[in-house]
Amino acid sequence: MVCVAVFKEIIVNSYPMFLLGLETTLRIFLISVSIGFLIGLFIALFKISTFKPASWLASGYVNIIRGTPFILQLLFIYTVNGFLFSYLNETWPTIFGDVDTRELSGIITVALNAGGYFSEIIRGGILSIDKGQMEASRSLGFSRKQTMWLVILPQAIRQLTPSLANQAIISLKDTSLLTTIGIGELMYQGSLVYAANFQILPTLTILGIIYFAIIYLLTQLFSLIERKVRIP
Amino acid sequence: MSMIQVRNLKKSFGEHVVLQDVSLTVDEKEVVCIIGPSGSGKSTFLRCLNRLEKFQEGEVIINNHDYSNKGVNLNDVRKEVGMVFQQFNLFPHKTVLQNITMAPIKLLKMDKASAEKRAMELLEKVGLKEKRDSYPSQLSGGQQQRVAIARALAMNPKVMLFDEPTSALDPEMVGEVLEVMKQLAREGMTMVVVTHEMGFAREVSNHVIFMDGGYIVEENSPAELFSNPTHERTKAFLGKVL
Ligand SMILES: Nc1ncnc2c1ncn2[C@@H]1O[C@H](COP(=O)(O)OP(=O)(O)OP(=O)(O)O)[C@@H](O)[C@H]1O
Ligand SMILES: [Mg+2]
């Protein structure tokens, strides 16, 4: 009974902070994963391109993303943005006066990071499509590029929905690391809550339940999408 | 008038020479069947005709377009040459109708309504009108291959190439596909068919070509080639398959 009362009290007192955090987390997630998907698509196309420099560039990108920790990528981009925007701010104060470099850096990091992993998933999917598809399409008169967009990618992406969903969920959880640079997402708001009420475990439990619930809903959404786009 | 002219075609994969020196002329409305043992270069030859494969030397001229010329737009020339594959290669994420209309809409800039009208005519011809909204995976092999033929025909090609169109089919479905091909031949389509169906070759083709080791070993009317083969290798091959 005591236990339930503690949770109730935390929620009643602090729900605006949880909601604010949830909203920020979802906003950052949606923007960065959408951008990340596009980055992944183009990096995958670069990587399988017959134009060597493009494929080297893409490989380098993927290797850097995979070979370094997320938190380092975040601090690196945050610091670079710090320099960049203080310069821009001095030069054009009216335009860059109130850019929030924290959230911007967070979005860029999650997007670039997810993009690296998405690209490997998408590349694998493209390569798994039977080469007869390319030949049939070329023999009808479609160019390589048209074939990629009309024939190969639509099949690859459909088949990849589960892996893409998996990466999206990993990226959602990665947004909790943005707390390290003080972005007001869910994890950060939660830490403010327990710093004030000293109920660390109950507060962490509430955070956990919220994350779990979002991810559960996302999983349901993705499996709905998967069923919708499945090729009969 | 000759529809296909191939002169001294040479093709190798790295060190491995697959086509040694192949020359062939196919007249308009002719049906040519290519037979020969596995690995003799039949598929490679066919694929050089629409430049799915590059070749090192020689000339390929189709409907007066010189394919061997470096400057030629391969995508344009391929619109004139339809190809049907052993494995059908329909687009699995598109319905039968979409498989057929996709290329005419995107490449010939046909409007959707006329492309669909034409597609329905073609489906009627191959006997699959009622399958317009099915997906390829919902069709039998023979049905898929007939859709693949309709898809190629939708581009109004001058020439149709077939690479063992019935080899992946269950025996009971071979007939329905050959029937469509015979009909096409009767309508005057210029066709080059790689096949193991000797009955079809005998009945439909104007010429039969026997390939072995990257050469055309023998070329003759089907009656002559099947009853009086002149080369030892032709005799040996026919002895095995007939
Ligand atoms: N992409 C390729 N790379 C390397 N070698 C190849 C390639 N495609 C075909 N070959 C080789 O070229 C030779 C001729 O192959 P091809 O497929 O043209 O023979 P085929 O007469 O069609 O045989 P089958 O009756 O088995 O289909 C074979 O030795 C084959 O191994
Ligand atoms: Mg072959």
Short mmCIF file of C-alpha atoms and ligand atoms in Angstrom, two decimals:
data_model
loop_
_atom_site.label_atom_id
_atom_site.label_comp_id
_atom_site.label_asym_id
_atom_site.label_seq_id
_atom_site.Cartn_x
_atom_site.Cartn_y
_atom_site.Cartn_z
CA MET A 1 0.00 0.00 0.00
CA VAL A 2 2.80 2.34 0.91
CA CYS A 3 4.38 1.44 -2.36
CA VAL A 4 1.35 2.37 -4.46
CA ALA A 5 1.03 5.62 -2.58
CA VAL A 6 4.63 6.53 -3.43
CA PHE A 7 4.06 5.98 -7.16
CA LYS A 8 0.82 7.89 -7.04
CA GLU A 9 2.45 10.82 -5.36
CA ILE A 10 5.31 10.98 -7.83
CA ILE A 11 2.95 10.85 -10.77
CA VAL A 12 0.55 13.44 -9.37
CA ASN A 13 3.36 15.81 -8.50
CA SER A 14 5.54 15.35 -11.56
CA TYR A 15 3.39 14.27 -14.51
CA PRO A 16 3.93 17.54 -16.40
CA MET A 17 7.65 16.84 -16.43
CA PHE A 18 7.18 13.29 -17.66
CA LEU A 19 4.86 14.54 -20.39
CA LEU A 20 7.30 17.22 -21.43
CA GLY A 21 10.09 14.64 -21.56
CA LEU A 22 7.93 12.20 -23.52
CA GLU A 23 7.02 14.86 -26.03
CA THR A 24 10.66 15.84 -26.53
CA THR A 25 11.76 12.21 -26.85
CA LEU A 26 9.09 11.47 -29.45
CA ARG A 27 9.82 14.65 -31.39
CA ILE A 28 13.53 13.94 -31.55
CA PHE A 29 12.87 10.29 -32.38
CA LEU A 30 10.49 11.02 -35.25
CA ILE A 31 12.64 13.68 -36.84
CA SER A 32 15.95 11.91 -36.47
CA VAL A 33 14.78 8.45 -37.50
CA SER A 34 13.08 9.83 -40.62
CA ILE A 35 16.22 11.70 -41.59
CA GLY A 36 18.29 8.67 -40.60
CA PHE A 37 16.26 6.46 -42.92
CA LEU A 38 16.91 8.77 -45.86
CA ILE A 39 20.62 8.93 -44.99
CA GLY A 40 20.65 5.13 -44.79
CA LEU A 41 18.96 4.80 -48.17
CA PHE A 42 21.43 7.03 -49.94
CA ILE A 43 24.48 5.66 -48.16
CA ALA A 44 23.35 2.15 -49.18
CA LEU A 45 22.97 3.27 -52.81
CA PHE A 46 26.38 4.95 -52.66
CA LYS A 47 27.94 1.86 -51.23
CA ILE A 48 26.74 -0.43 -54.04
CA SER A 49 27.42 2.23 -56.66
CA THR A 50 29.85 1.35 -59.44
CA PHE A 51 31.34 4.82 -59.00
CA LYS A 52 34.23 3.93 -56.69
CA PRO A 53 34.67 7.21 -54.76
CA ALA A 54 30.99 7.12 -53.76
CA SER A 55 31.32 3.60 -52.46
CA TRP A 56 34.53 4.44 -50.55
CA LEU A 57 32.86 7.43 -48.99
CA ALA A 58 29.89 5.33 -47.91
CA SER A 59 32.10 2.59 -46.46
CA GLY A 60 34.11 5.15 -44.52
CA TYR A 61 30.94 6.64 -43.13
CA VAL A 62 29.54 3.30 -42.01
CA ASN A 63 32.85 2.26 -40.47
CA ILE A 64 33.10 5.45 -38.44
CA ILE A 65 29.53 5.14 -37.17
CA ARG A 66 29.97 1.50 -36.27
CA GLY A 67 33.47 1.87 -34.93
CA THR A 68 32.88 4.63 -32.37
CA PRO A 69 30.58 4.90 -29.34
CA PHE A 70 27.33 6.82 -29.64
CA ILE A 71 28.19 9.05 -26.71
CA LEU A 72 31.46 10.10 -28.33
CA GLN A 73 29.64 10.91 -31.58
CA LEU A 74 27.20 12.99 -29.59
CA LEU A 75 29.82 14.98 -27.68
CA PHE A 76 31.83 15.48 -30.86
CA ILE A 77 28.89 16.86 -32.83
CA TYR A 78 27.73 18.95 -29.88
CA THR A 79 31.17 20.52 -29.54
CA VAL A 80 31.54 21.14 -33.27
CA ASN A 81 28.09 22.73 -33.32
CA GLY A 82 29.08 24.85 -30.34
CA PHE A 83 31.97 26.37 -32.27
CA LEU A 84 30.03 26.61 -35.48
CA PHE A 85 27.03 28.36 -34.00
CA SER A 86 28.98 30.76 -31.85
CA TYR A 87 30.68 31.83 -35.06
CA LEU A 88 27.42 32.04 -36.98
CA ASN A 89 25.84 33.84 -34.08
CA GLU A 90 28.49 36.53 -34.12
CA THR A 91 28.23 36.93 -37.87
CA TRP A 92 24.42 36.88 -38.26
CA PRO A 93 22.95 37.35 -34.78
CA THR A 94 19.45 37.94 -36.12
CA ILE A 95 19.26 34.58 -37.88
CA PHE A 96 21.16 32.31 -35.52
CA GLY A 97 20.39 34.10 -32.28
CA ASP A 98 18.12 31.47 -30.81
CA VAL A 99 19.06 28.13 -32.35
CA ASP A 100 18.99 25.43 -29.69
CA THR A 101 22.32 23.71 -30.45
CA ARG A 102 21.63 21.00 -27.89
CA GLU A 103 18.52 19.60 -29.51
CA LEU A 104 19.95 20.18 -32.98
CA SER A 105 23.09 18.24 -32.05
CA GLY A 106 20.99 15.46 -30.56
CA ILE A 107 18.88 15.13 -33.68
CA ILE A 108 21.93 15.20 -35.95
CA THR A 109 23.69 12.53 -33.90
CA VAL A 110 20.76 10.13 -33.72
CA ALA A 111 20.08 10.67 -37.45
CA LEU A 112 23.69 10.09 -38.52
CA ASN A 113 24.03 7.11 -36.22
CA ALA A 114 20.77 5.47 -37.29
CA GLY A 115 21.66 6.27 -40.91
CA GLY A 116 24.82 4.20 -40.66
CA TYR A 117 22.97 1.17 -39.37
CA PHE A 118 19.98 1.61 -41.67
CA SER A 119 22.34 1.71 -44.63
CA GLU A 120 23.82 -1.67 -43.80
CA ILE A 121 20.36 -3.18 -43.41
CA ILE A 122 19.15 -1.68 -46.69
CA ARG A 123 22.29 -2.68 -48.57
CA GLY A 124 21.86 -6.27 -47.41
CA GLY A 125 18.25 -6.17 -48.58
CA ILE A 126 19.18 -4.83 -52.01
CA LEU A 127 21.80 -7.53 -52.48
CA SER A 128 19.33 -10.23 -51.46
CA ILE A 129 16.99 -9.47 -54.37
CA ASP A 130 17.39 -12.04 -57.13
CA LYS A 131 19.54 -10.72 -59.97
CA GLY A 132 16.90 -11.91 -62.43
CA GLN A 133 14.85 -8.89 -61.31
CA MET A 134 17.53 -6.48 -62.52
CA GLU A 135 17.86 -8.39 -65.79
CA ALA A 136 14.14 -8.55 -66.46
CA SER A 137 13.79 -4.84 -65.80
CA ARG A 138 16.82 -3.92 -67.90
CA SER A 139 15.57 -6.11 -70.72
CA LEU A 140 12.33 -4.08 -70.78
CA GLY A 141 14.37 -0.92 -71.28
CA PHE A 142 14.56 0.47 -67.75
CA SER A 143 17.86 2.03 -66.73
CA ARG A 144 19.82 0.83 -63.70
CA LYS A 145 18.55 3.74 -61.69
CA GLN A 146 14.90 3.24 -62.64
CA THR A 147 15.24 -0.45 -61.84
CA MET A 148 16.64 0.36 -58.42
CA TRP A 149 13.75 2.69 -57.51
CA LEU A 150 10.89 0.82 -59.18
CA VAL A 151 11.85 -2.82 -58.80
CA ILE A 152 14.65 -3.51 -56.33
CA LEU A 153 14.07 -1.04 -53.48
CA PRO A 154 10.30 -1.58 -53.16
CA GLN A 155 10.95 -5.30 -52.70
CA ALA A 156 13.96 -4.83 -50.43
CA ILE A 157 12.27 -2.34 -48.10
CA ARG A 158 9.15 -4.48 -47.73
CA GLN A 159 11.20 -7.46 -46.81
CA LEU A 160 13.30 -5.40 -44.40
CA THR A 161 10.49 -3.90 -42.35
CA PRO A 162 11.30 -6.04 -39.24
CA SER A 163 15.02 -5.15 -39.25
CA LEU A 164 14.31 -1.50 -39.91
CA ALA A 165 11.80 -1.46 -37.05
CA ASN A 166 14.39 -3.03 -34.81
CA GLN A 167 16.91 -0.31 -35.58
CA ALA A 168 14.26 2.38 -35.06
CA ILE A 169 13.65 1.00 -31.58
CA ILE A 170 17.36 0.98 -30.80
CA SER A 171 17.51 4.61 -31.91
CA LEU A 172 14.57 5.46 -29.68
CA LYS A 173 16.45 4.08 -26.71
CA ASP A 174 19.61 5.90 -27.83
CA THR A 175 17.75 9.21 -27.42
CA SER A 176 17.98 8.62 -23.66
CA LEU A 177 21.74 9.21 -23.96
CA LEU A 178 21.01 12.77 -25.08
CA THR A 179 20.48 13.48 -21.40
CA THR A 180 24.28 13.79 -21.12
CA ILE A 181 24.24 17.11 -22.97
CA GLY A 182 21.19 18.29 -21.08
CA ILE A 183 18.48 17.84 -23.66
CA GLY A 184 15.12 17.82 -21.90
CA GLU A 185 13.98 14.41 -23.10
CA LEU A 186 12.33 11.77 -20.98
CA MET A 187 15.42 10.49 -19.21
CA TYR A 188 16.54 13.99 -18.37
CA GLN A 189 13.16 15.02 -16.99
CA GLY A 190 13.11 11.85 -14.93
CA SER A 191 16.49 12.66 -13.41
CA LEU A 192 15.19 16.11 -12.47
CA VAL A 193 12.22 14.44 -10.80
CA TYR A 194 14.24 12.09 -8.62
CA ALA A 195 16.83 14.76 -7.84
CA ALA A 196 13.98 16.71 -6.26
CA ASN A 197 12.01 13.92 -4.52
CA PHE A 198 14.87 11.48 -3.72
CA GLN A 199 12.62 8.56 -4.79
CA ILE A 200 15.14 7.20 -7.22
CA LEU A 201 13.90 3.62 -7.73
CA PRO A 202 10.19 4.41 -8.07
CA THR A 203 10.97 7.22 -10.49
CA LEU A 204 13.24 5.00 -12.59
CA THR A 205 10.50 2.38 -12.58
CA ILE A 206 8.00 4.89 -13.93
CA LEU A 207 10.50 5.92 -16.64
CA GLY A 208 11.01 2.28 -17.50
CA ILE A 209 7.28 1.70 -17.84
CA ILE A 210 6.92 4.72 -20.11
CA TYR A 211 9.78 3.57 -22.39
CA PHE A 212 8.41 0.05 -22.41
CA ALA A 213 4.96 1.28 -23.35
CA ILE A 214 6.19 3.44 -26.25
CA ILE A 215 8.29 0.62 -27.59
CA TYR A 216 5.42 -1.82 -27.25
CA LEU A 217 3.17 0.52 -29.24
CA LEU A 218 5.87 1.06 -31.86
CA THR A 219 6.31 -2.69 -32.22
CA GLN A 220 2.57 -3.10 -32.77
CA LEU A 221 2.59 -0.29 -35.30
CA PHE A 222 5.49 -1.80 -37.21
CA SER A 223 3.95 -5.25 -37.36
CA LEU A 224 0.76 -3.66 -38.67
CA ILE A 225 2.80 -1.93 -41.36
CA GLU A 226 4.62 -5.15 -42.10
CA ARG A 227 1.36 -6.98 -42.67
CA LYS A 228 0.07 -4.12 -44.83
CA VAL A 229 3.07 -4.03 -47.18
CA ARG A 230 3.72 -7.76 -47.36
CA ILE A 231 3.84 -9.14 -50.88
CA PRO A 232 1.14 -11.82 -51.31
CA MET B 1 14.78 -8.01 -94.78
CA SER B 2 17.10 -9.11 -92.03
CA MET B 3 15.99 -8.26 -88.52
CA ILE B 4 19.05 -9.52 -86.67
CA GLN B 5 22.57 -9.54 -87.98
CA VAL B 6 25.42 -10.82 -85.89
CA ARG B 7 28.93 -10.74 -87.28
CA ASN B 8 31.99 -12.37 -85.75
CA LEU B 9 30.80 -12.03 -82.19
CA LYS B 10 33.44 -12.82 -79.56
CA LYS B 11 32.72 -12.87 -75.88
CA SER B 12 34.77 -13.92 -72.90
CA PHE B 13 34.44 -13.80 -69.13
CA GLY B 14 37.97 -12.91 -68.10
CA GLU B 15 40.22 -15.62 -69.55
CA HIS B 16 37.32 -17.92 -70.34
CA VAL B 17 36.25 -17.52 -73.96
CA VAL B 18 32.56 -18.36 -74.21
CA LEU B 19 31.69 -17.22 -77.74
CA GLN B 20 34.56 -17.84 -80.15
CA ASP B 21 33.26 -16.43 -83.40
CA VAL B 22 29.53 -16.39 -83.96
CA SER B 23 27.75 -15.00 -87.01
CA LEU B 24 24.05 -15.26 -87.68
CA THR B 25 21.35 -13.60 -89.72
CA VAL B 26 17.69 -13.80 -88.81
CA ASP B 27 15.15 -12.43 -91.24
CA GLU B 28 11.99 -10.63 -90.26
CA LYS B 29 9.25 -13.05 -89.14
CA GLU B 30 11.68 -15.91 -88.87
CA VAL B 31 11.84 -18.24 -85.90
CA VAL B 32 15.28 -19.55 -85.03
CA CYS B 33 15.82 -22.20 -82.39
CA ILE B 34 19.19 -22.66 -80.72
CA ILE B 35 20.05 -26.06 -79.31
CA GLY B 36 23.25 -27.43 -77.83
CA PRO B 37 24.83 -28.92 -74.75
CA SER B 38 24.98 -27.16 -71.40
CA GLY B 39 27.71 -24.53 -71.20
CA SER B 40 27.99 -24.15 -74.96
CA GLY B 41 27.19 -20.44 -74.77
CA LYS B 42 23.53 -20.38 -75.84
CA SER B 43 22.33 -18.11 -73.04
CA THR B 44 25.36 -15.89 -73.34
CA PHE B 45 24.73 -15.49 -77.06
CA LEU B 46 21.10 -14.56 -76.47
CA ARG B 47 22.07 -12.10 -73.76
CA CYS B 48 24.57 -10.44 -76.10
CA LEU B 49 21.70 -9.78 -78.51
CA ASN B 50 20.05 -7.31 -76.12
CA ARG B 51 23.32 -6.38 -74.49
CA LEU B 52 22.56 -7.80 -71.07
CA GLU B 53 26.13 -8.97 -71.61
CA LYS B 54 28.91 -6.88 -73.06
CA PHE B 55 30.97 -8.48 -75.77
CA GLN B 56 34.55 -7.84 -76.78
CA GLU B 57 34.42 -8.08 -80.56
CA GLY B 58 31.94 -8.26 -83.39
CA GLU B 59 28.75 -6.56 -84.47
CA VAL B 60 25.14 -6.93 -83.45
CA ILE B 61 22.61 -5.08 -85.59
CA ILE B 62 18.93 -5.35 -84.74
CA ASN B 63 16.25 -3.66 -86.79
CA ASN B 64 18.99 -1.53 -88.33
CA HIS B 65 20.25 -0.33 -84.98
CA ASP B 66 23.89 -1.07 -84.40
CA TYR B 67 24.26 -2.29 -80.83
CA SER B 68 27.98 -2.72 -81.02
CA ASN B 69 28.35 1.04 -81.40
CA LYS B 70 29.51 2.53 -78.09
CA GLY B 71 27.31 5.61 -78.38
CA VAL B 72 24.02 3.76 -78.71
CA ASN B 73 21.47 4.06 -75.91
CA LEU B 74 21.07 0.49 -74.73
CA ASN B 75 17.86 1.24 -72.88
CA ASP B 76 16.27 2.44 -76.12
CA VAL B 77 17.38 -0.53 -78.13
CA ARG B 78 16.21 -2.92 -75.42
CA LYS B 79 12.71 -1.52 -75.86
CA GLU B 80 12.72 -3.15 -79.29
CA VAL B 81 13.84 -6.53 -78.08
CA GLY B 82 11.65 -8.49 -75.69
CA MET B 83 13.16 -11.19 -73.53
CA VAL B 84 11.62 -14.12 -71.69
CA PHE B 85 13.65 -15.90 -69.03
CA GLN B 86 13.79 -19.43 -67.75
CA GLN B 87 12.86 -18.24 -64.24
CA PHE B 88 10.06 -15.88 -65.47
CA ASN B 89 11.39 -12.99 -63.33
CA LEU B 90 8.04 -11.29 -62.89
CA PHE B 91 8.03 -8.43 -60.39
CA PRO B 92 6.60 -10.06 -57.26
CA HIS B 93 5.41 -6.81 -55.66
CA LYS B 94 3.25 -5.88 -58.65
CA THR B 95 0.00 -7.40 -59.82
CA VAL B 96 -0.20 -9.12 -63.18
CA LEU B 97 -1.69 -6.00 -64.72
CA GLN B 98 0.96 -3.75 -63.18
CA ASN B 99 3.72 -6.07 -64.35
CA ILE B 100 2.50 -5.58 -67.90
CA THR B 101 1.69 -1.87 -67.82
CA MET B 102 4.72 -0.63 -65.90
CA ALA B 103 7.17 -0.40 -68.79
CA PRO B 104 4.72 1.07 -71.36
CA ILE B 105 3.61 3.73 -68.87
CA LYS B 106 7.08 4.72 -67.71
CA LEU B 107 9.06 4.20 -70.89
CA LEU B 108 6.64 4.70 -73.75
CA LYS B 109 4.74 7.41 -71.82
CA MET B 110 1.46 5.67 -72.51
CA ASP B 111 -1.43 6.87 -70.38
CA LYS B 112 -2.65 4.42 -67.78
CA ALA B 113 -6.00 3.69 -69.44
CA SER B 114 -4.55 2.78 -72.84
CA ALA B 115 -1.74 0.78 -71.23
CA GLU B 116 -4.30 -1.22 -69.29
CA LYS B 117 -6.47 -1.72 -72.33
CA ARG B 118 -3.48 -3.04 -74.24
CA ALA B 119 -2.48 -5.21 -71.26
CA MET B 120 -5.94 -6.78 -71.19
CA GLU B 121 -5.69 -7.59 -74.89
CA LEU B 122 -2.37 -9.28 -74.25
CA LEU B 123 -3.74 -11.16 -71.24
CA GLU B 124 -6.60 -12.35 -73.38
CA LYS B 125 -4.12 -13.57 -75.94
CA VAL B 126 -2.19 -15.61 -73.36
CA GLY B 127 -5.46 -16.78 -71.80
CA LEU B 128 -5.13 -15.11 -68.40
CA LYS B 129 -7.64 -12.27 -68.44
CA GLU B 130 -9.15 -13.31 -65.13
CA LYS B 131 -5.73 -13.10 -63.40
CA ARG B 132 -5.26 -9.38 -63.91
CA ASP B 133 -5.29 -8.58 -60.20
CA SER B 134 -3.35 -11.60 -58.95
CA TYR B 135 0.21 -11.40 -57.74
CA PRO B 136 2.87 -13.58 -59.41
CA SER B 137 3.20 -15.83 -56.36
CA GLN B 138 -0.47 -16.72 -56.75
CA LEU B 139 0.08 -18.13 -60.25
CA SER B 140 1.43 -21.46 -61.45
CA GLY B 141 4.74 -21.53 -63.29
CA GLY B 142 3.07 -21.83 -66.65
CA GLN B 143 0.79 -18.89 -65.89
CA GLN B 144 3.73 -16.80 -64.71
CA GLN B 145 5.61 -17.51 -67.89
CA ARG B 146 2.62 -16.52 -70.00
CA VAL B 147 2.37 -13.25 -68.07
CA ALA B 148 6.10 -12.73 -68.65
CA ILE B 149 5.51 -13.13 -72.38
CA ALA B 150 2.65 -10.61 -72.22
CA ARG B 151 4.88 -8.21 -70.28
CA ALA B 152 7.56 -8.37 -72.96
CA LEU B 153 5.00 -7.98 -75.75
CA ALA B 154 3.55 -4.86 -74.14
CA MET B 155 6.58 -2.91 -75.34
CA ASN B 156 5.73 -3.87 -78.93
CA PRO B 157 9.13 -5.40 -79.57
CA LYS B 158 10.37 -6.20 -83.05
CA VAL B 159 12.15 -9.30 -81.79
CA MET B 160 11.47 -11.74 -78.98
CA LEU B 161 14.24 -13.70 -77.29
CA PHE B 162 13.40 -16.78 -75.23
CA ASP B 163 15.96 -18.46 -72.97
CA GLU B 164 14.70 -21.97 -72.18
CA PRO B 165 11.21 -20.63 -71.44
CA THR B 166 9.84 -24.04 -70.44
CA SER B 167 12.81 -25.58 -68.61
CA ALA B 168 11.67 -24.51 -65.15
CA LEU B 169 8.11 -25.74 -65.67
CA ASP B 170 6.37 -28.88 -64.54
CA PRO B 171 5.78 -31.09 -67.60
CA GLU B 172 2.04 -30.52 -67.64
CA MET B 173 2.56 -26.76 -68.02
CA VAL B 174 5.02 -26.85 -70.89
CA GLY B 175 2.28 -27.17 -73.48
CA GLU B 176 0.37 -24.02 -72.54
CA VAL B 177 3.52 -21.89 -72.86
CA LEU B 178 4.62 -23.46 -76.14
CA GLU B 179 1.10 -22.89 -77.48
CA VAL B 180 1.41 -19.15 -76.80
CA MET B 181 4.80 -19.12 -78.51
CA LYS B 182 3.48 -20.96 -81.55
CA GLN B 183 0.66 -18.46 -81.84
CA LEU B 184 3.20 -15.64 -81.68
CA ALA B 185 5.26 -17.28 -84.41
CA ARG B 186 2.15 -17.63 -86.60
CA GLU B 187 1.47 -13.92 -86.16
CA GLY B 188 4.85 -13.18 -87.65
CA MET B 189 6.98 -12.29 -84.66
CA THR B 190 10.71 -12.61 -85.18
CA MET B 191 11.89 -15.03 -82.52
CA VAL B 192 15.12 -16.53 -81.26
CA VAL B 193 14.47 -19.41 -78.91
CA VAL B 194 17.00 -21.34 -76.86
CA THR B 195 15.23 -24.60 -76.10
CA HIS B 196 15.47 -28.25 -75.25
CA GLU B 197 12.03 -28.83 -76.74
CA MET B 198 13.01 -30.58 -79.95
CA GLY B 199 9.37 -31.05 -80.92
CA PHE B 200 8.82 -27.31 -80.79
CA ALA B 201 12.01 -26.64 -82.75
CA ARG B 202 10.99 -29.11 -85.43
CA GLU B 203 7.45 -27.81 -85.73
CA VAL B 204 7.85 -24.06 -85.45
CA SER B 205 11.32 -22.93 -86.45
CA ASN B 206 12.60 -21.92 -89.85
CA HIS B 207 16.18 -22.61 -88.82
CA VAL B 208 17.76 -24.66 -86.11
CA ILE B 209 21.20 -23.79 -84.87
CA PHE B 210 23.39 -26.24 -83.06
CA MET B 211 25.93 -24.56 -80.80
CA ASP B 212 28.87 -26.18 -79.10
CA GLY B 213 32.02 -24.83 -77.51
CA GLY B 214 31.23 -21.22 -78.37
CA TYR B 215 30.69 -21.86 -82.08
CA ILE B 216 27.70 -22.38 -84.31
CA VAL B 217 28.56 -25.88 -85.43
CA GLU B 218 25.65 -26.43 -87.74
CA GLU B 219 22.70 -24.45 -89.04
CA ASN B 220 19.91 -25.86 -91.14
CA SER B 221 16.19 -26.26 -91.61
CA PRO B 222 14.76 -28.37 -88.80
CA ALA B 223 13.88 -31.22 -91.14
CA GLU B 224 17.46 -31.44 -92.43
CA LEU B 225 19.22 -30.84 -89.14
CA PHE B 226 17.23 -33.38 -87.21
CA SER B 227 17.20 -36.11 -89.86
CA ASN B 228 20.58 -35.57 -91.54
CA PRO B 229 23.00 -33.89 -89.19
CA THR B 230 26.36 -33.52 -90.92
CA HIS B 231 28.72 -32.91 -87.99
CA GLU B 232 29.79 -35.59 -85.58
CA ARG B 233 29.09 -33.39 -82.57
CA THR B 234 25.57 -32.65 -83.78
CA LYS B 235 24.94 -36.35 -84.28
CA ALA B 236 26.27 -37.15 -80.82
CA PHE B 237 24.11 -34.43 -79.21
CA LEU B 238 20.95 -35.40 -81.07
CA GLY B 239 21.62 -39.04 -80.28
CA LYS B 240 21.44 -38.16 -76.62
CA VAL B 241 18.40 -35.89 -76.61
CA LEU B 242 16.11 -37.40 -79.24
N1 LIG C 1 28.56 -14.27 -65.55
C1 LIG C 1 29.44 -15.23 -65.90
N2 LIG C 1 30.71 -15.18 -65.43
C2 LIG C 1 31.60 -16.13 -65.78
N3 LIG C 1 31.34 -17.18 -66.58
C3 LIG C 1 30.09 -17.28 -67.07
C4 LIG C 1 29.08 -16.31 -66.75
N4 LIG C 1 27.93 -16.67 -67.38
C5 LIG C 1 28.22 -17.82 -68.05
N5 LIG C 1 29.51 -18.18 -67.87
C6 LIG C 1 30.17 -19.35 -68.48
O1 LIG C 1 30.00 -19.28 -69.86
C7 LIG C 1 29.78 -20.58 -70.41
C8 LIG C 1 28.54 -20.57 -71.24
O2 LIG C 1 27.42 -20.34 -70.39
P1 LIG C 1 25.94 -20.23 -70.93
O3 LIG C 1 25.09 -19.94 -69.78
O4 LIG C 1 25.89 -19.28 -72.07
O5 LIG C 1 25.69 -21.70 -71.46
P2 LIG C 1 24.33 -22.36 -71.98
O6 LIG C 1 24.63 -22.90 -73.32
O7 LIG C 1 23.22 -21.39 -71.88
O8 LIG C 1 24.14 -23.56 -70.97
P3 LIG C 1 22.79 -24.14 -70.31
O9 LIG C 1 22.19 -25.06 -71.32
O10 LIG C 1 23.30 -24.88 -69.12
O11 LIG C 1 21.92 -22.99 -69.97
C9 LIG C 1 29.76 -21.53 -69.25
O12 LIG C 1 30.99 -22.18 -69.17
C10 LIG C 1 29.54 -20.66 -68.05
O13 LIG C 1 30.20 -21.19 -66.93
MG MG C 2 21.49 -21.26 -70.61
#
